[in-house]
Coordinates of C-alpha atoms in Angstrom, one line a residue:
M1 CA -10.1 -14.0 37.1
T2 CA -9.6 -14.5 33.4
S3 CA -7.7 -17.2 31.6
R4 CA -5.8 -17.0 28.4
N5 CA -4.8 -19.6 25.9
P6 CA -1.1 -19.8 25.8
V7 CA 0.6 -18.8 22.6
P8 CA 2.1 -21.9 21.1
D9 CA 5.8 -22.2 20.8
S10 CA 7.2 -21.4 17.4
P11 CA 7.7 -24.7 15.6
A12 CA 11.1 -25.8 14.6
P13 CA 12.0 -24.9 11.1
E14 CA 11.5 -28.3 9.5
F15 CA 10.3 -28.2 5.9
S16 CA 10.3 -31.8 4.8
S17 CA 6.6 -32.4 5.3
T18 CA 5.6 -30.5 2.2
P19 CA 6.0 -31.9 -1.3
D20 CA 8.6 -30.3 -3.5
P21 CA 6.7 -27.5 -5.4
A22 CA 9.5 -27.2 -7.9
A23 CA 8.4 -30.5 -9.4
R24 CA 5.1 -28.7 -10.3
V25 CA 6.3 -25.2 -11.2
T26 CA 9.0 -26.3 -13.6
R27 CA 7.0 -28.6 -15.9
D28 CA 4.5 -26.6 -17.9
D29 CA 3.8 -23.7 -15.6
A30 CA 4.0 -20.3 -17.4
R31 CA 5.5 -18.8 -14.2
S32 CA 8.7 -20.8 -14.9
R33 CA 9.0 -19.9 -18.5
L34 CA 11.0 -17.0 -19.9
R35 CA 8.5 -14.7 -21.7
L36 CA 10.9 -12.4 -23.3
A37 CA 8.6 -11.3 -26.1
D38 CA 5.8 -10.5 -23.7
T39 CA 8.1 -8.7 -21.4
W40 CA 9.5 -6.6 -24.2
R41 CA 6.0 -5.7 -25.2
L42 CA 5.5 -4.5 -21.6
L43 CA 8.7 -2.5 -21.4
K44 CA 8.9 -1.0 -24.9
P45 CA 6.2 1.7 -24.6
Y46 CA 8.2 3.8 -22.1
W47 CA 11.1 4.2 -24.5
V48 CA 8.9 5.5 -27.3
S49 CA 6.9 7.8 -25.0
R50 CA 7.6 11.5 -24.5
D51 CA 9.4 10.9 -21.2
G52 CA 11.3 8.1 -22.9
R53 CA 13.3 10.6 -24.9
A54 CA 14.8 11.9 -21.7
G55 CA 15.2 8.3 -20.6
L56 CA 17.1 7.5 -23.8
A57 CA 19.4 10.4 -23.2
L58 CA 20.1 9.2 -19.6
L59 CA 20.6 5.6 -20.9
A60 CA 23.1 6.9 -23.5
G61 CA 25.0 8.6 -20.7
V62 CA 25.0 5.5 -18.5
I63 CA 26.2 3.3 -21.4
A64 CA 29.0 5.8 -22.0
L65 CA 30.0 5.6 -18.4
N66 CA 29.9 1.8 -18.5
L67 CA 32.2 1.9 -21.5
A68 CA 34.5 4.3 -19.6
L69 CA 34.7 1.7 -16.8
V70 CA 35.7 -1.0 -19.2
G71 CA 38.4 1.3 -20.5
V72 CA 39.6 1.9 -16.9
N73 CA 39.8 -1.9 -16.5
V74 CA 41.9 -2.3 -19.6
W75 CA 44.2 0.4 -18.2
L76 CA 44.4 -1.5 -14.9
T77 CA 45.3 -4.7 -16.7
N78 CA 48.2 -3.1 -18.5
W79 CA 49.2 -1.5 -15.2
N80 CA 49.4 -5.0 -13.6
R81 CA 52.1 -6.1 -16.1
V82 CA 54.3 -3.0 -15.6
F83 CA 53.8 -3.0 -11.8
Y84 CA 54.6 -6.6 -11.2
N85 CA 57.6 -6.5 -13.6
A86 CA 58.9 -3.6 -11.5
L87 CA 58.5 -5.7 -8.4
E88 CA 60.2 -8.7 -10.0
A89 CA 63.1 -6.5 -11.1
H90 CA 63.4 -4.7 -7.7
D91 CA 63.0 -1.4 -9.6
F92 CA 62.0 1.1 -6.9
P93 CA 61.7 4.2 -9.1
A94 CA 59.4 2.3 -11.5
F95 CA 57.5 1.0 -8.4
K96 CA 56.9 4.5 -7.1
Q97 CA 55.8 5.7 -10.6
Q98 CA 53.3 2.9 -10.9
L99 CA 51.8 3.7 -7.5
L100 CA 51.2 7.2 -8.7
A101 CA 49.6 5.8 -11.9
F102 CA 47.4 3.5 -9.8
C103 CA 46.2 6.6 -7.8
A104 CA 45.1 8.1 -11.2
I105 CA 43.4 4.9 -12.2
A106 CA 41.6 4.7 -8.9
A107 CA 40.5 8.3 -9.0
V108 CA 39.0 8.0 -12.5
F109 CA 37.3 4.7 -11.5
I110 CA 35.7 6.2 -8.4
V111 CA 34.4 9.3 -10.2
V112 CA 33.0 7.3 -13.1
S113 CA 31.4 4.8 -10.8
I114 CA 29.7 7.5 -8.7
F115 CA 28.1 9.2 -11.8
K116 CA 27.2 5.8 -13.3
Q117 CA 25.4 4.8 -10.1
Y118 CA 23.7 8.2 -9.7
Y119 CA 22.3 8.4 -13.3
T120 CA 21.3 4.7 -13.2
M121 CA 19.2 5.3 -10.1
M122 CA 17.7 8.4 -11.8
L123 CA 16.8 6.4 -14.8
Q124 CA 15.3 3.6 -12.7
M125 CA 13.0 6.0 -10.9
R126 CA 11.9 7.7 -14.2
W127 CA 11.1 4.4 -15.7
R128 CA 9.3 3.1 -12.6
T129 CA 7.3 6.4 -12.3
W130 CA 6.1 6.0 -15.9
L131 CA 5.2 2.3 -15.4
T132 CA 3.4 3.0 -12.2
T133 CA 1.4 5.9 -13.7
D134 CA 0.6 3.7 -16.7
F135 CA -0.6 0.7 -14.7
L136 CA -2.5 2.8 -12.2
S137 CA -4.4 4.4 -15.1
R138 CA -5.1 1.1 -16.7
W139 CA -6.2 -0.4 -13.4
L140 CA -8.5 2.5 -12.5
D141 CA -9.9 3.4 -15.9
G142 CA -13.2 1.8 -16.7
Q143 CA -13.3 0.5 -13.2
A144 CA -11.1 -2.5 -14.1
Y145 CA -10.0 -2.7 -10.5
Y146 CA -13.6 -3.5 -9.5
R147 CA -14.2 -6.1 -12.1
I148 CA -10.9 -7.8 -11.4
E149 CA -11.8 -8.0 -7.7
Q150 CA -15.2 -9.4 -8.4
A151 CA -13.9 -12.0 -10.9
H152 CA -10.9 -12.9 -8.6
A153 CA -8.9 -12.5 -11.8
T154 CA -5.6 -11.9 -10.0
D155 CA -4.3 -11.7 -6.5
N156 CA -2.7 -8.8 -4.7
P157 CA -2.7 -6.0 -7.3
D158 CA -1.3 -3.7 -4.7
Q159 CA 1.9 -5.7 -4.6
R160 CA 2.2 -6.0 -8.3
I161 CA 2.0 -2.2 -8.7
A162 CA 4.1 -1.3 -5.7
D163 CA 6.7 -4.0 -5.6
D164 CA 6.8 -5.9 -8.9
L165 CA 6.9 -2.8 -11.1
R166 CA 9.8 -1.5 -9.0
T167 CA 11.7 -4.8 -9.4
L168 CA 10.9 -4.9 -13.1
A169 CA 12.2 -1.4 -13.8
S170 CA 15.3 -1.6 -11.6
D171 CA 16.4 -5.2 -12.5
S172 CA 15.6 -4.7 -16.2
L173 CA 18.0 -1.8 -16.3
T174 CA 20.7 -3.4 -14.1
L175 CA 20.6 -6.7 -15.9
S176 CA 20.7 -5.2 -19.4
L177 CA 23.5 -2.8 -18.6
G178 CA 25.4 -5.7 -17.0
L179 CA 25.0 -7.8 -20.1
L180 CA 26.2 -4.9 -22.3
N181 CA 29.1 -4.4 -20.0
S182 CA 30.0 -8.1 -20.2
V183 CA 29.8 -8.0 -24.1
V184 CA 32.1 -4.9 -24.2
T185 CA 34.4 -6.3 -21.6
L186 CA 34.7 -9.6 -23.6
A187 CA 35.4 -7.8 -26.8
S188 CA 38.1 -5.6 -25.1
F189 CA 39.9 -8.3 -23.2
I190 CA 39.7 -11.3 -25.4
T191 CA 42.3 -9.8 -27.8
I192 CA 44.5 -8.9 -24.8
L193 CA 44.2 -12.4 -23.4
W194 CA 44.9 -14.0 -26.8
S195 CA 48.0 -12.0 -27.4
V196 CA 49.6 -12.4 -24.0
S197 CA 48.7 -16.1 -23.4
G198 CA 50.7 -17.4 -26.3
A199 CA 50.4 -20.9 -27.5
L200 CA 50.3 -24.1 -25.5
T201 CA 52.1 -27.1 -27.0
F202 CA 51.8 -30.7 -25.8
H203 CA 52.2 -34.1 -27.2
L204 CA 49.5 -36.6 -27.7
G205 CA 50.6 -40.1 -28.9
G206 CA 53.9 -38.6 -30.0
T207 CA 52.2 -35.9 -32.1
P208 CA 52.8 -32.3 -31.0
I209 CA 49.6 -30.3 -30.6
T210 CA 49.7 -26.5 -30.4
I211 CA 46.7 -24.5 -29.2
P212 CA 47.1 -20.7 -30.0
G213 CA 45.6 -18.4 -27.4
Y214 CA 44.9 -21.3 -25.2
M215 CA 43.9 -19.2 -22.2
V216 CA 40.9 -17.9 -24.2
W217 CA 39.7 -21.4 -24.8
F218 CA 40.1 -22.3 -21.2
A219 CA 38.1 -19.2 -20.2
V220 CA 35.3 -20.1 -22.6
L221 CA 35.1 -23.7 -21.5
Y222 CA 35.2 -22.7 -17.8
A223 CA 32.4 -20.1 -18.2
V224 CA 30.2 -22.3 -20.4
A225 CA 30.4 -25.2 -17.9
G226 CA 29.7 -22.9 -15.0
S227 CA 26.7 -21.2 -16.7
W228 CA 25.2 -24.5 -17.7
L229 CA 25.5 -26.0 -14.2
T230 CA 24.2 -22.8 -12.6
H231 CA 21.1 -22.8 -14.8
K232 CA 20.5 -26.5 -14.2
V233 CA 20.7 -26.1 -10.5
G234 CA 18.9 -22.7 -10.2
K235 CA 16.0 -23.1 -12.6
P236 CA 13.5 -24.2 -9.9
L237 CA 14.1 -21.0 -8.0
I238 CA 12.1 -19.1 -10.7
G239 CA 8.7 -20.7 -9.8
L240 CA 9.6 -20.8 -6.1
S241 CA 10.3 -17.1 -6.0
F242 CA 7.0 -16.4 -7.8
Q243 CA 5.2 -18.4 -5.1
Q244 CA 7.1 -16.8 -2.3
E245 CA 6.0 -13.3 -3.4
Q246 CA 2.4 -14.5 -3.7
R247 CA 2.4 -16.1 -0.2
E248 CA 4.1 -13.1 1.4
A249 CA 1.5 -10.8 -0.2
D250 CA -1.3 -13.1 1.2
F251 CA 0.2 -12.8 4.7
R252 CA 0.4 -9.0 4.5
Y253 CA -3.2 -8.8 3.2
A254 CA -4.4 -10.9 6.2
L255 CA -2.5 -8.7 8.6
M256 CA -4.0 -5.6 6.9
R257 CA -7.5 -7.1 7.2
L258 CA -7.0 -7.7 10.9
R259 CA -5.9 -4.1 11.4
E260 CA -8.8 -2.7 9.5
N261 CA -11.3 -4.9 11.4
A262 CA -9.6 -4.7 14.8
E263 CA -12.8 -3.6 16.6
G264 CA -14.9 -6.4 15.3
V265 CA -12.3 -9.0 16.1
A266 CA -11.9 -7.5 19.6
L267 CA -15.7 -7.6 20.2
Y268 CA -15.9 -11.3 19.1
R269 CA -12.8 -12.2 21.1
G270 CA -11.5 -13.7 17.9
E271 CA -7.8 -13.4 18.7
N272 CA -7.1 -17.1 18.8
T273 CA -8.9 -17.7 15.5
E274 CA -7.0 -14.8 13.9
R275 CA -3.7 -16.1 15.3
A276 CA -4.4 -19.5 13.9
G277 CA -5.3 -18.1 10.5
L278 CA -2.2 -15.8 10.4
L279 CA 0.1 -18.6 11.5
A280 CA -1.3 -20.9 8.8
R281 CA -0.6 -18.3 6.1
F282 CA 2.9 -17.8 7.6
G283 CA 3.3 -21.6 7.6
N284 CA 2.8 -21.4 3.8
I285 CA 5.6 -18.9 3.7
R286 CA 7.9 -21.1 5.8
D287 CA 7.2 -24.2 3.7
N288 CA 8.0 -22.5 0.4
W289 CA 11.0 -20.8 2.1
G290 CA 12.3 -24.2 3.1
W291 CA 12.4 -25.2 -0.6
L292 CA 14.0 -21.9 -1.5
M293 CA 16.7 -22.6 1.1
R294 CA 17.4 -26.0 -0.4
Y295 CA 17.7 -24.9 -4.0
S296 CA 19.5 -21.7 -3.0
R297 CA 22.0 -23.8 -1.1
R298 CA 22.7 -25.8 -4.3
L299 CA 23.0 -22.6 -6.3
V300 CA 25.4 -21.1 -3.8
L301 CA 27.5 -24.3 -3.8
V302 CA 27.9 -24.0 -7.6
S303 CA 28.4 -20.2 -7.8
A304 CA 30.7 -19.9 -4.8
G305 CA 32.8 -22.9 -5.9
Y306 CA 32.9 -21.4 -9.4
G307 CA 34.1 -18.1 -8.1
Q308 CA 36.7 -19.5 -5.7
I309 CA 38.2 -21.8 -8.3
A310 CA 38.3 -18.9 -10.8
I311 CA 40.8 -17.1 -8.5
V312 CA 43.5 -19.7 -9.0
F313 CA 42.4 -21.3 -12.2
P314 CA 44.2 -18.9 -14.6
L315 CA 47.4 -19.1 -12.5
I316 CA 47.3 -22.9 -12.6
V317 CA 46.7 -22.9 -16.4
A318 CA 49.5 -20.3 -17.1
A319 CA 51.9 -21.8 -14.5
P320 CA 53.7 -24.1 -17.0
R321 CA 54.8 -21.2 -19.2
Y322 CA 55.8 -19.2 -16.1
F323 CA 58.0 -22.0 -14.7
A324 CA 59.4 -22.5 -18.2
R325 CA 60.5 -18.9 -18.0
E326 CA 58.4 -18.0 -21.0
L327 CA 56.5 -15.5 -18.8
T328 CA 57.6 -12.8 -16.5
L329 CA 55.7 -12.2 -13.2
G330 CA 54.2 -9.1 -14.7
G331 CA 53.0 -11.1 -17.7
L332 CA 51.6 -13.8 -15.4
M333 CA 49.6 -11.2 -13.5
Q334 CA 48.4 -9.5 -16.7
I335 CA 47.2 -12.9 -17.9
S336 CA 45.5 -13.5 -14.6
S337 CA 43.8 -10.1 -14.8
A338 CA 42.7 -10.5 -18.4
F339 CA 41.5 -14.1 -17.8
G340 CA 39.5 -12.8 -14.9
Q341 CA 37.9 -10.1 -17.1
V342 CA 37.1 -12.6 -19.9
Q343 CA 35.8 -15.3 -17.6
G344 CA 33.8 -12.7 -15.7
A345 CA 32.2 -11.4 -18.9
L346 CA 31.4 -14.9 -20.0
S347 CA 30.0 -15.7 -16.5
W348 CA 27.3 -13.0 -16.6
L349 CA 24.6 -15.7 -16.3
V350 CA 26.3 -17.3 -13.2
D351 CA 26.8 -13.9 -11.5
S352 CA 23.3 -12.6 -12.3
Y353 CA 21.2 -15.7 -11.9
A354 CA 19.7 -14.8 -8.5
S355 CA 18.7 -11.3 -10.0
L356 CA 17.4 -13.0 -13.1
V357 CA 15.2 -15.3 -11.0
S358 CA 13.7 -12.3 -9.1
W359 CA 13.3 -10.3 -12.3
Q360 CA 11.5 -13.1 -14.1
A361 CA 9.2 -13.8 -11.2
A362 CA 8.3 -10.0 -11.1
S363 CA 7.9 -9.9 -14.9
N364 CA 5.5 -12.9 -14.9
R365 CA 3.4 -11.4 -12.1
V366 CA 3.1 -8.1 -13.9
L367 CA 2.3 -9.9 -17.2
D368 CA -0.5 -11.8 -15.4
F369 CA -1.8 -8.6 -13.9
E370 CA -1.8 -6.9 -17.3
A371 CA -3.6 -9.9 -18.9
A372 CA -6.3 -9.6 -16.2
I373 CA -6.7 -5.9 -16.9
R374 CA -6.9 -6.5 -20.7
A375 CA -9.4 -9.4 -20.3
T376 CA -11.8 -7.4 -18.1
N377 CA -11.5 -4.3 -20.4
R378 CA -12.2 -6.6 -23.4
D379 CA -15.2 -8.1 -21.8
A380 CA -16.6 -4.6 -20.9
A381 CA -15.9 -3.4 -24.5
N382 CA -17.6 -6.4 -26.0
A383 CA -20.7 -6.1 -23.7
D384 CA -23.6 -5.8 -26.2
G385 CA -26.6 -6.6 -24.1
E386 CA -26.5 -10.3 -25.1
H387 CA -23.0 -11.0 -23.6
G388 CA -22.6 -8.7 -20.6
I389 CA -24.6 -5.7 -19.5
R390 CA -24.3 -2.8 -21.9
V391 CA -24.0 0.7 -20.4
T392 CA -24.9 3.6 -22.8
Q393 CA -25.1 7.3 -22.6
G394 CA -28.6 8.6 -23.3
L395 CA -30.4 12.0 -23.5
P396 CA -28.5 14.7 -21.5
L397 CA -30.3 16.4 -18.7
G398 CA -30.2 19.6 -20.6
G399 CA -32.0 18.0 -23.5
E400 CA -30.1 20.0 -26.1
A401 CA -31.1 19.7 -29.7
G402 CA -29.1 17.1 -31.6
A403 CA -28.1 15.4 -28.3
P404 CA -27.7 11.6 -28.5
R405 CA -30.8 9.6 -27.8
S406 CA -31.1 6.5 -25.7
P407 CA -30.8 3.2 -27.6
I408 CA -33.7 2.0 -25.5
G409 CA -35.9 4.2 -27.6
A410 CA -36.8 7.8 -28.3
M411 CA -40.2 7.3 -26.5
A412 CA -40.6 6.5 -22.9
R413 CA -43.4 4.4 -21.3
G414 CA -46.8 5.0 -22.7
G415 CA -45.6 6.7 -25.8
A416 CA -44.7 9.9 -24.0
P417 CA -41.7 11.9 -25.2
A418 CA -38.4 10.6 -23.9
V419 CA -37.0 12.5 -20.9
P420 CA -33.5 12.2 -19.3
A421 CA -33.6 9.2 -17.0
I422 CA -31.7 6.2 -15.9
A423 CA -33.3 3.3 -17.8
A424 CA -33.0 -0.4 -17.9
D425 CA -34.3 -2.6 -20.7
G426 CA -34.2 -6.4 -20.9
L427 CA -32.1 -6.5 -17.8
V428 CA -31.1 -10.0 -16.5
L429 CA -28.7 -10.0 -13.6
A430 CA -26.4 -12.9 -12.7
V431 CA -26.6 -12.9 -8.9
P432 CA -24.1 -15.1 -6.9
T433 CA -25.6 -17.1 -4.0
A434 CA -24.1 -18.2 -0.7
A435 CA -23.7 -21.7 -2.1
Q436 CA -21.5 -20.2 -4.9
H437 CA -24.1 -20.8 -7.5
I438 CA -25.3 -18.2 -10.0
R439 CA -29.0 -17.2 -10.0
E440 CA -30.5 -15.2 -12.8
L441 CA -32.7 -12.3 -11.8
T442 CA -34.9 -11.0 -14.6
L443 CA -36.4 -7.5 -14.7
P444 CA -39.5 -8.4 -16.8
F445 CA -40.2 -4.8 -17.9
S446 CA -38.4 -1.7 -19.0
L447 CA -37.7 0.5 -16.0
S448 CA -37.1 4.3 -16.2
I449 CA -36.1 6.4 -13.2
E450 CA -36.6 10.1 -13.8
R451 CA -35.5 13.1 -11.8
G452 CA -37.8 14.0 -8.9
Q453 CA -39.1 10.4 -8.5
R454 CA -38.7 8.6 -5.1
W455 CA -38.2 4.9 -5.4
L456 CA -38.0 2.4 -2.6
V457 CA -36.3 -1.0 -3.4
T458 CA -37.3 -3.8 -1.0
G459 CA -37.0 -7.5 -0.7
P460 CA -35.5 -10.3 1.3
S461 CA -31.8 -10.3 2.2
G462 CA -29.8 -11.8 -0.7
S463 CA -32.5 -11.3 -3.3
G464 CA -30.4 -9.2 -5.5
K465 CA -31.2 -5.6 -4.5
S466 CA -27.6 -4.5 -4.2
V467 CA -26.7 -6.2 -7.5
F468 CA -29.5 -4.2 -9.1
F469 CA -27.9 -1.0 -7.7
R470 CA -24.5 -2.0 -9.1
A471 CA -26.0 -2.7 -12.5
M472 CA -27.7 0.7 -12.5
A473 CA -24.3 2.3 -11.6
G474 CA -22.8 0.6 -14.6
I475 CA -20.2 -1.4 -12.6
W476 CA -21.9 -4.9 -12.6
P477 CA -21.0 -6.7 -15.8
Y478 CA -22.5 -10.1 -15.1
G479 CA -25.8 -10.6 -16.9
R480 CA -27.3 -9.1 -20.1
G481 CA -29.5 -6.2 -21.1
T482 CA -28.9 -2.5 -21.4
V483 CA -28.6 0.3 -18.8
D484 CA -28.9 3.8 -20.2
R485 CA -27.8 6.9 -18.3
P486 CA -28.0 10.6 -19.1
G487 CA -24.7 11.7 -20.5
D488 CA -24.2 14.6 -18.1
A489 CA -26.0 13.3 -15.0
R490 CA -24.4 13.5 -11.6
V491 CA -25.0 10.2 -9.9
L492 CA -24.1 9.5 -6.3
F493 CA -24.2 6.1 -4.5
L494 CA -24.3 5.9 -0.7
P495 CA -23.6 2.4 0.4
Q496 CA -24.2 1.0 3.9
K497 CA -20.5 1.6 4.8
S498 CA -19.5 4.7 2.9
Y499 CA -15.9 5.1 1.7
L500 CA -13.9 7.7 3.5
P501 CA -10.6 8.3 1.8
A502 CA -7.4 8.8 3.8
G503 CA -7.0 12.5 4.6
T504 CA -9.2 15.2 6.2
P505 CA -13.0 15.5 6.6
A506 CA -12.9 18.0 3.8
D507 CA -11.4 15.4 1.6
A508 CA -14.1 12.9 2.6
L509 CA -16.9 15.4 1.9
C510 CA -15.7 16.5 -1.5
Y511 CA -14.7 13.0 -2.7
P512 CA -14.2 12.2 -5.5
S513 CA -13.5 15.9 -6.2
R514 CA -10.6 17.8 -4.7
S515 CA -11.1 19.4 -1.3
D516 CA -10.8 22.8 -2.8
A517 CA -13.6 22.2 -5.2
Y518 CA -16.1 23.7 -2.6
E519 CA -16.0 26.7 -0.3
A520 CA -15.2 26.0 3.3
T521 CA -18.4 27.7 4.3
A522 CA -20.4 25.1 2.3
L523 CA -18.5 22.3 4.0
R524 CA -19.3 23.7 7.5
E525 CA -22.9 24.2 6.6
V526 CA -23.6 20.6 5.5
L527 CA -21.7 19.2 8.5
R528 CA -23.9 21.3 10.8
A529 CA -27.1 20.2 8.9
C530 CA -26.1 16.6 9.3
R531 CA -25.4 17.0 13.1
L532 CA -21.6 16.7 12.7
D533 CA -20.8 19.9 14.5
G534 CA -17.8 18.3 16.1
L535 CA -16.0 18.0 12.8
I536 CA -16.4 21.7 11.8
E537 CA -13.2 22.7 13.6
R538 CA -11.4 19.6 12.4
L539 CA -12.0 20.0 8.7
D540 CA -8.3 20.1 8.0
E541 CA -7.2 17.4 10.5
V542 CA -5.6 14.3 8.9
A543 CA -6.7 11.1 10.5
N544 CA -8.1 7.6 9.7
W545 CA -11.7 8.7 9.8
S546 CA -13.0 5.3 8.8
T547 CA -12.0 4.1 12.2
T548 CA -12.3 7.4 14.2
L549 CA -16.0 8.0 13.3
S550 CA -18.7 5.7 14.5
P551 CA -20.8 3.9 11.8
G552 CA -23.7 6.4 12.4
E553 CA -21.3 9.3 12.0
Q554 CA -19.9 7.8 8.8
Q555 CA -23.4 7.5 7.4
R556 CA -24.2 11.1 8.3
M557 CA -21.0 12.1 6.7
A558 CA -22.3 10.4 3.5
F559 CA -25.5 12.4 3.7
A560 CA -23.4 15.6 4.1
R561 CA -21.5 14.6 0.9
A562 CA -24.8 14.2 -0.9
L563 CA -26.1 17.6 0.2
L564 CA -22.8 19.2 -0.8
Q565 CA -22.5 17.6 -4.3
A566 CA -26.3 17.8 -5.1
P567 CA -26.5 14.8 -7.4
D568 CA -29.3 14.4 -10.0
F569 CA -29.7 10.7 -9.1
L570 CA -29.1 9.6 -5.5
F571 CA -28.9 5.9 -4.7
L572 CA -29.0 4.8 -1.0
D573 CA -28.1 1.2 -0.2
E574 CA -29.2 0.8 3.4
A575 CA -27.5 4.1 4.0
T576 CA -29.4 4.7 7.3
S577 CA -29.0 1.3 8.9
A578 CA -26.8 2.7 11.7
L579 CA -29.0 5.6 12.5
D580 CA -31.9 5.9 14.9
E581 CA -35.3 6.5 13.5
E582 CA -35.4 10.2 14.4
T583 CA -32.0 10.9 12.8
E584 CA -33.0 8.8 9.8
A585 CA -36.0 11.0 9.3
A586 CA -33.9 14.1 9.7
M587 CA -31.5 12.9 7.0
Y588 CA -34.3 12.0 4.5
S589 CA -36.0 15.3 5.3
L590 CA -32.8 17.2 4.3
I591 CA -32.7 15.3 1.0
R592 CA -36.3 16.1 0.2
E593 CA -35.9 19.8 1.1
R594 CA -32.5 20.5 -0.4
L595 CA -32.6 18.2 -3.4
P596 CA -36.2 18.3 -4.5
D597 CA -35.4 17.6 -8.2
A598 CA -33.1 14.7 -7.6
A599 CA -34.3 11.1 -8.1
L600 CA -34.0 9.2 -4.9
I601 CA -33.7 5.4 -4.9
S602 CA -33.4 3.6 -1.6
I603 CA -32.8 0.1 -0.5
A604 CA -34.2 -0.3 3.0
H605 CA -35.8 -2.8 5.3
R606 CA -37.3 -0.4 7.8
S607 CA -41.0 0.6 7.4
T608 CA -40.2 4.1 8.6
V609 CA -38.4 4.8 5.3
A610 CA -41.5 4.2 3.2
R611 CA -43.0 7.7 3.8
W612 CA -40.1 9.4 2.0
H613 CA -40.9 7.5 -1.3
D614 CA -43.8 7.4 -3.7
R615 CA -42.9 4.3 -5.8
Y616 CA -41.5 0.9 -5.0
L617 CA -39.6 -2.0 -6.7
R618 CA -40.1 -5.2 -4.8
Y619 CA -37.9 -8.3 -5.1
D620 CA -39.4 -11.6 -4.1
T621 CA -38.0 -15.1 -4.0
R622 CA -40.6 -17.8 -4.4
R623 CA -40.5 -21.5 -3.5
G624 CA -37.8 -23.3 -5.5
G625 CA -35.6 -20.2 -5.7
E626 CA -37.5 -18.5 -8.5
A627 CA -37.3 -14.7 -8.3
S628 CA -39.9 -12.1 -9.3
V629 CA -39.8 -8.3 -9.5
R630 CA -42.8 -6.0 -9.4
T631 CA -43.3 -2.2 -9.2
G632 CA -46.0 0.1 -8.1
R633 CA -46.9 3.2 -6.2
L634 CA -46.6 3.5 -2.4
E635 CA -49.8 4.4 -0.5
A636 CA -50.3 5.4 3.1
D637 CA -46.6 5.3 3.8
A638 CA -46.7 1.5 3.8
M639 CA -44.0 -1.0 2.8
P640 CA -44.9 -3.1 -0.2
A641 CA -46.1 -6.6 0.9
P642 CA -44.3 -9.7 -0.3
S643 CA -45.9 -11.6 -3.2
P644 CA -48.0 -14.6 -2.2
G645 CA -46.5 -18.0 -2.8

């Protein structure tokens, strides 16, 4: 009989236990500041791009439709005066005529609104497509994504690309068009309101005071007061919205990690630990949401009260002239309509504040993401061997005349003529330790790995072997020195857990090339050679192969990829750890037979791997944490022994 820990009841939604984060995010935090200049620098490139020309044409059309809607509203305001005058005069023929006129106004309004919405959404998607393509390229080019992840330069880049760019494109367009619409509406209706409101005369201390166009001034004062109060109350929501998006993304990432590692969690019976971790992350969401609720409540109190008062405010202000019989009912309704248009135009900030908060939070997150990309690219570009590891392109494999030479030197070891090789000179690697310290690992000699050589890299766990591989791959920026690679070399790395992209086995075999880059017969042949016959008939079946295949099958899939792509330099980072010794020997035998000219560099701990190599590079960690590196030739299929001391 098994027992289960009960799932705790959901706690009551009380949020008072956490300090007010708005006190922190509204002081000097960049997330709460409006960065219009930086945001414009982010948005401008689309409008000057090739696709931006079509975007400008669409934008011009949307603006024209917006202006048409303003014209329809002017038409409707004038209609109000005539219609209500007909009601006041009990003029039935005029009443029927104005109903027909209203049908025409409504028809035009509906048609224009439909096309405005349609073309606005089209422009939003074009802009978002361009932004997404641009940021994906910048994130992937130069392996910025890898360096950002290693440096923890920013959180949740997936959310910033998928969600924040969408918000940035759609809200930028919606808010800017709304602002333009408000300006045009104000210009159109302020003259109408000025002319129909007349003058207000009152006595102050026996002195008559006349205010011409007084309804305009009341509209301005009302809108300014409402906008100021809305901004004052709603400003903390900017930073809170930023934090909410961040915490939501952290929670989604934790859920995704659980899904990806479901088998490991199940084997460890780690459900309760995972539940506690997920609920803790969700608790962060709840805490921040509580403060969002409080500040949103205040904002709604202001905005809803502002909107409700605006319904009767113009009638109250214009009532003295109406009851003095200076205004007809139609004139009163025209004033009310014009006042509403002017007040609405001046209240753009009040009406759009929630959208502005969301837009600014998304904008700041995208700006932070862009800054992280630029910083990592700048560090990579400035790597000169003294500050960062410099990666250069050396002598091509073909050795053509006039080809660029390696900066490590035109002569290889011992004064022999230079040959195409992956070479390292003055390499010092910054290796992170489990204690979150940085340990430097120095390669005390120039190393050249030539085609046809078989290198075995050994050493204690955590000594820096995998970091050495990453440096030779040109993706480890931390340290100093130079890594030189042949300009046209095909280099393939097989890690312990090989990456299998979403798609078919054919996609996985051909990665990073397209699945149609190789003949189907070649795909079937390498699968058969690597003992994956069961996948031959499933080459075009879409599945999550990283969870469908066992670790051993995934490693054999990686060997099949190597046989298919025939690299010039093949790096194996414990790529046979999930294979039995007989299968491991079969895989290495295939590499030796089918890729005799390829350089093979393996990280391994098993002694059975030694017989497939003729050279070694041994990492040792001495007492006190000092690291040493040595090389030599392997003899009698024996693993290199650790250094004494």
